[in-house]
């Protein structure tokens, strides 16, 4: 029992040592920015379409009896998709700012002592 516990503990502590680390540079944050922005636009589109369906009262397969929750389902789905898209736009903006910070390189220049 002690040997198996020691082996499992060793494997759990040794696992992070062999994992791959992606180098965090300008390109990494730019890729994340682009992916997040694409997802944000998709969620925004889903939100617009769902809210539009709810506003127009489009009949769906969820409509059964006269008092069906189909419209409210689309309204809630649309509002949640709007909220997710706003959050993704904010995260995309932060990733873009991080990328810009990494791309800025300040170099010292030599100035003459006497004009």
PDB file of C-alpha atoms in Angstrom:
ATOM      1  CA  UNK A   1       0.000   0.000   0.000  1.00  0.00           C
ATOM      2  CA  UNK A   2       2.840   2.368   0.860  1.00  0.00           C
ATOM      3  CA  UNK A   3       4.628   1.573  -2.389  1.00  0.00           C
ATOM      4  CA  UNK A   4       1.550   2.230  -4.511  1.00  0.00           C
ATOM      5  CA  UNK A   5       0.843   5.495  -2.667  1.00  0.00           C
ATOM      6  CA  UNK A   6       4.460   6.605  -3.119  1.00  0.00           C
ATOM      7  CA  UNK A   7       4.372   5.694  -6.814  1.00  0.00           C
ATOM      8  CA  UNK A   8       1.140   7.608  -7.439  1.00  0.00           C
ATOM      9  CA  UNK A   9       2.437  10.628  -5.528  1.00  0.00           C
ATOM     10  CA  UNK A  10       5.668  10.575  -7.527  1.00  0.00           C
ATOM     11  CA  UNK A  11       3.774  10.401 -10.824  1.00  0.00           C
ATOM     12  CA  UNK A  12       1.498  13.280  -9.843  1.00  0.00           C
ATOM     13  CA  UNK A  13       4.442  15.495  -8.932  1.00  0.00           C
ATOM     14  CA  UNK A  14       6.564  14.433 -11.924  1.00  0.00           C
ATOM     15  CA  UNK A  15       3.816  14.928 -14.514  1.00  0.00           C
ATOM     16  CA  UNK A  16       4.067  18.749 -14.701  1.00  0.00           C
ATOM     17  CA  UNK A  17       7.828  18.482 -15.175  1.00  0.00           C
ATOM     18  CA  UNK A  18       7.387  16.706 -18.508  1.00  0.00           C
ATOM     19  CA  UNK A  19       4.490  18.739 -19.849  1.00  0.00           C
ATOM     20  CA  UNK A  20       4.999  21.048 -22.792  1.00  0.00           C
ATOM     21  CA  UNK A  21       5.077  24.771 -22.251  1.00  0.00           C
ATOM     22  CA  UNK A  22       3.976  26.961 -25.095  1.00  0.00           C
ATOM     23  CA  UNK A  23       6.168  30.000 -25.379  1.00  0.00           C
ATOM     24  CA  UNK A  24       4.144  33.057 -24.523  1.00  0.00           C
ATOM     25  CA  UNK A  25       4.951  35.744 -27.011  1.00  0.00           C
ATOM     26  CA  UNK A  26       3.224  38.272 -29.230  1.00  0.00           C
ATOM     27  CA  UNK A  27       1.902  35.653 -31.666  1.00  0.00           C
ATOM     28  CA  UNK A  28       0.369  33.575 -28.872  1.00  0.00           C
ATOM     29  CA  UNK A  29      -1.729  36.476 -27.630  1.00  0.00           C
ATOM     30  CA  UNK A  30      -2.653  37.525 -31.169  1.00  0.00           C
ATOM     31  CA  UNK A  31      -3.960  34.021 -31.915  1.00  0.00           C
ATOM     32  CA  UNK A  32      -5.968  34.045 -28.679  1.00  0.00           C
ATOM     33  CA  UNK A  33      -7.333  37.489 -29.540  1.00  0.00           C
ATOM     34  CA  UNK A  34      -8.442  36.335 -32.978  1.00  0.00           C
ATOM     35  CA  UNK A  35     -10.102  33.151 -31.672  1.00  0.00           C
ATOM     36  CA  UNK A  36     -11.936  34.964 -28.891  1.00  0.00           C
ATOM     37  CA  UNK A  37     -13.152  37.646 -31.264  1.00  0.00           C
ATOM     38  CA  UNK A  38     -14.439  35.018 -33.723  1.00  0.00           C
ATOM     39  CA  UNK A  39     -16.309  33.237 -30.918  1.00  0.00           C
ATOM     40  CA  UNK A  40     -17.695  36.569 -29.728  1.00  0.00           C
ATOM     41  CA  UNK A  41     -19.099  37.358 -33.186  1.00  0.00           C
ATOM     42  CA  UNK A  42     -20.669  33.897 -33.375  1.00  0.00           C
ATOM     43  CA  UNK A  43     -22.344  34.313 -29.976  1.00  0.00           C
ATOM     44  CA  UNK A  44     -23.509  37.794 -30.962  1.00  0.00           C
ATOM     45  CA  UNK A  45     -25.111  36.362 -34.108  1.00  0.00           C
ATOM     46  CA  UNK A  46     -26.797  33.583 -32.157  1.00  0.00           C
ATOM     47  CA  UNK A  47     -28.077  36.157 -29.684  1.00  0.00           C
ATOM     48  CA  UNK A  48     -29.526  38.352 -32.428  1.00  0.00           C
ATOM     49  CA  UNK A  49     -31.217  35.435 -34.173  1.00  0.00           C
ATOM     50  CA  UNK A  50     -32.622  33.949 -30.951  1.00  0.00           C
ATOM     51  CA  UNK A  51     -33.923  37.287 -29.718  1.00  0.00           C
ATOM     52  CA  UNK A  52     -35.398  37.940 -33.158  1.00  0.00           C
ATOM     53  CA  UNK A  53     -37.229  34.609 -33.065  1.00  0.00           C
ATOM     54  CA  UNK A  54     -38.590  35.460 -29.623  1.00  0.00           C
ATOM     55  CA  UNK A  55     -39.674  38.952 -30.707  1.00  0.00           C
ATOM     56  CA  UNK A  56     -41.389  37.709 -33.862  1.00  0.00           C
ATOM     57  CA  UNK A  57     -43.041  34.790 -32.094  1.00  0.00           C
ATOM     58  CA  UNK A  58     -41.844  32.224 -34.621  1.00  0.00           C
ATOM     59  CA  UNK A  59     -43.573  28.903 -33.980  1.00  0.00           C
ATOM     60  CA  UNK A  60     -41.182  26.146 -33.045  1.00  0.00           C
ATOM     61  CA  UNK A  61     -41.252  22.472 -32.237  1.00  0.00           C
ATOM     62  CA  UNK A  62     -41.350  23.527 -28.589  1.00  0.00           C
ATOM     63  CA  UNK A  63     -44.789  25.078 -29.144  1.00  0.00           C
ATOM     64  CA  UNK A  64     -47.365  22.657 -27.907  1.00  0.00           C
ATOM     65  CA  UNK A  65     -50.355  24.017 -26.028  1.00  0.00           C
ATOM     66  CA  UNK A  66     -51.419  27.642 -26.306  1.00  0.00           C
ATOM     67  CA  UNK A  67     -49.199  28.720 -23.374  1.00  0.00           C
ATOM     68  CA  UNK A  68     -45.859  27.261 -24.470  1.00  0.00           C
ATOM     69  CA  UNK A  69     -42.439  28.404 -23.226  1.00  0.00           C
ATOM     70  CA  UNK A  70     -40.922  28.490 -26.746  1.00  0.00           C
ATOM     71  CA  UNK A  71     -40.675  32.285 -26.995  1.00  0.00           C
ATOM     72  CA  UNK A  72     -39.221  32.703 -23.534  1.00  0.00           C
ATOM     73  CA  UNK A  73     -36.685  29.953 -24.281  1.00  0.00           C
ATOM     74  CA  UNK A  74     -35.427  31.883 -27.311  1.00  0.00           C
ATOM     75  CA  UNK A  75     -35.405  35.163 -25.394  1.00  0.00           C
ATOM     76  CA  UNK A  76     -33.350  33.726 -22.526  1.00  0.00           C
ATOM     77  CA  UNK A  77     -30.992  31.982 -24.955  1.00  0.00           C
ATOM     78  CA  UNK A  78     -30.494  35.213 -26.881  1.00  0.00           C
ATOM     79  CA  UNK A  79     -29.790  37.276 -23.773  1.00  0.00           C
ATOM     80  CA  UNK A  80     -27.296  34.717 -22.463  1.00  0.00           C
ATOM     81  CA  UNK A  81     -25.552  34.650 -25.847  1.00  0.00           C
ATOM     82  CA  UNK A  82     -25.348  38.475 -25.780  1.00  0.00           C
ATOM     83  CA  UNK A  83     -23.762  38.361 -22.319  1.00  0.00           C
ATOM     84  CA  UNK A  84     -21.227  35.745 -23.397  1.00  0.00           C
ATOM     85  CA  UNK A  85     -20.310  37.721 -26.512  1.00  0.00           C
ATOM     86  CA  UNK A  86     -19.722  40.883 -24.476  1.00  0.00           C
ATOM     87  CA  UNK A  87     -17.410  38.986 -22.141  1.00  0.00           C
ATOM     88  CA  UNK A  88     -15.508  37.465 -25.073  1.00  0.00           C
ATOM     89  CA  UNK A  89     -15.050  40.882 -26.696  1.00  0.00           C
ATOM     90  CA  UNK A  90     -13.574  42.169 -23.426  1.00  0.00           C
ATOM     91  CA  UNK A  91     -11.183  39.194 -23.116  1.00  0.00           C
ATOM     92  CA  UNK A  92     -10.159  39.616 -26.754  1.00  0.00           C
ATOM     93  CA  UNK A  93      -9.342  43.254 -26.114  1.00  0.00           C
ATOM     94  CA  UNK A  94      -7.213  42.332 -23.089  1.00  0.00           C
ATOM     95  CA  UNK A  95      -5.297  39.745 -25.122  1.00  0.00           C
ATOM     96  CA  UNK A  96      -4.669  42.329 -27.818  1.00  0.00           C
ATOM     97  CA  UNK A  97      -3.299  44.754 -25.222  1.00  0.00           C
ATOM     98  CA  UNK A  98      -0.997  42.060 -23.822  1.00  0.00           C
ATOM     99  CA  UNK A  99       0.246  41.365 -27.326  1.00  0.00           C
ATOM    100  CA  UNK A 100       0.961  45.039 -27.887  1.00  0.00           C
ATOM    101  CA  UNK A 101       2.874  45.218 -24.594  1.00  0.00           C
ATOM    102  CA  UNK A 102       5.072  42.294 -25.628  1.00  0.00           C
ATOM    103  CA  UNK A 103       5.745  43.743 -29.054  1.00  0.00           C
ATOM    104  CA  UNK A 104       7.044  47.010 -27.599  1.00  0.00           C
ATOM    105  CA  UNK A 105      10.820  46.936 -27.323  1.00  0.00           C
ATOM    106  CA  UNK A 106      12.560  49.887 -25.803  1.00  0.00           C
ATOM    107  CA  UNK A 107      16.153  50.217 -26.855  1.00  0.00           C
ATOM    108  CA  UNK A 108      18.655  52.522 -25.304  1.00  0.00           C
ATOM    109  CA  UNK A 109      20.440  54.884 -27.615  1.00  0.00           C
ATOM    110  CA  UNK A 110      23.768  56.481 -27.113  1.00  0.00           C
ATOM    111  CA  UNK A 111      23.786  60.219 -26.922  1.00  0.00           C
ATOM    112  CA  UNK A 112      26.956  62.218 -27.260  1.00  0.00           C
ATOM    113  CA  UNK A 113      28.173  63.906 -24.087  1.00  0.00           C
ATOM    114  CA  UNK A 114      28.911  67.214 -25.774  1.00  0.00           C
ATOM    115  CA  UNK A 115      27.005  68.790 -28.595  1.00  0.00           C
TER     116      UNK A 115
END
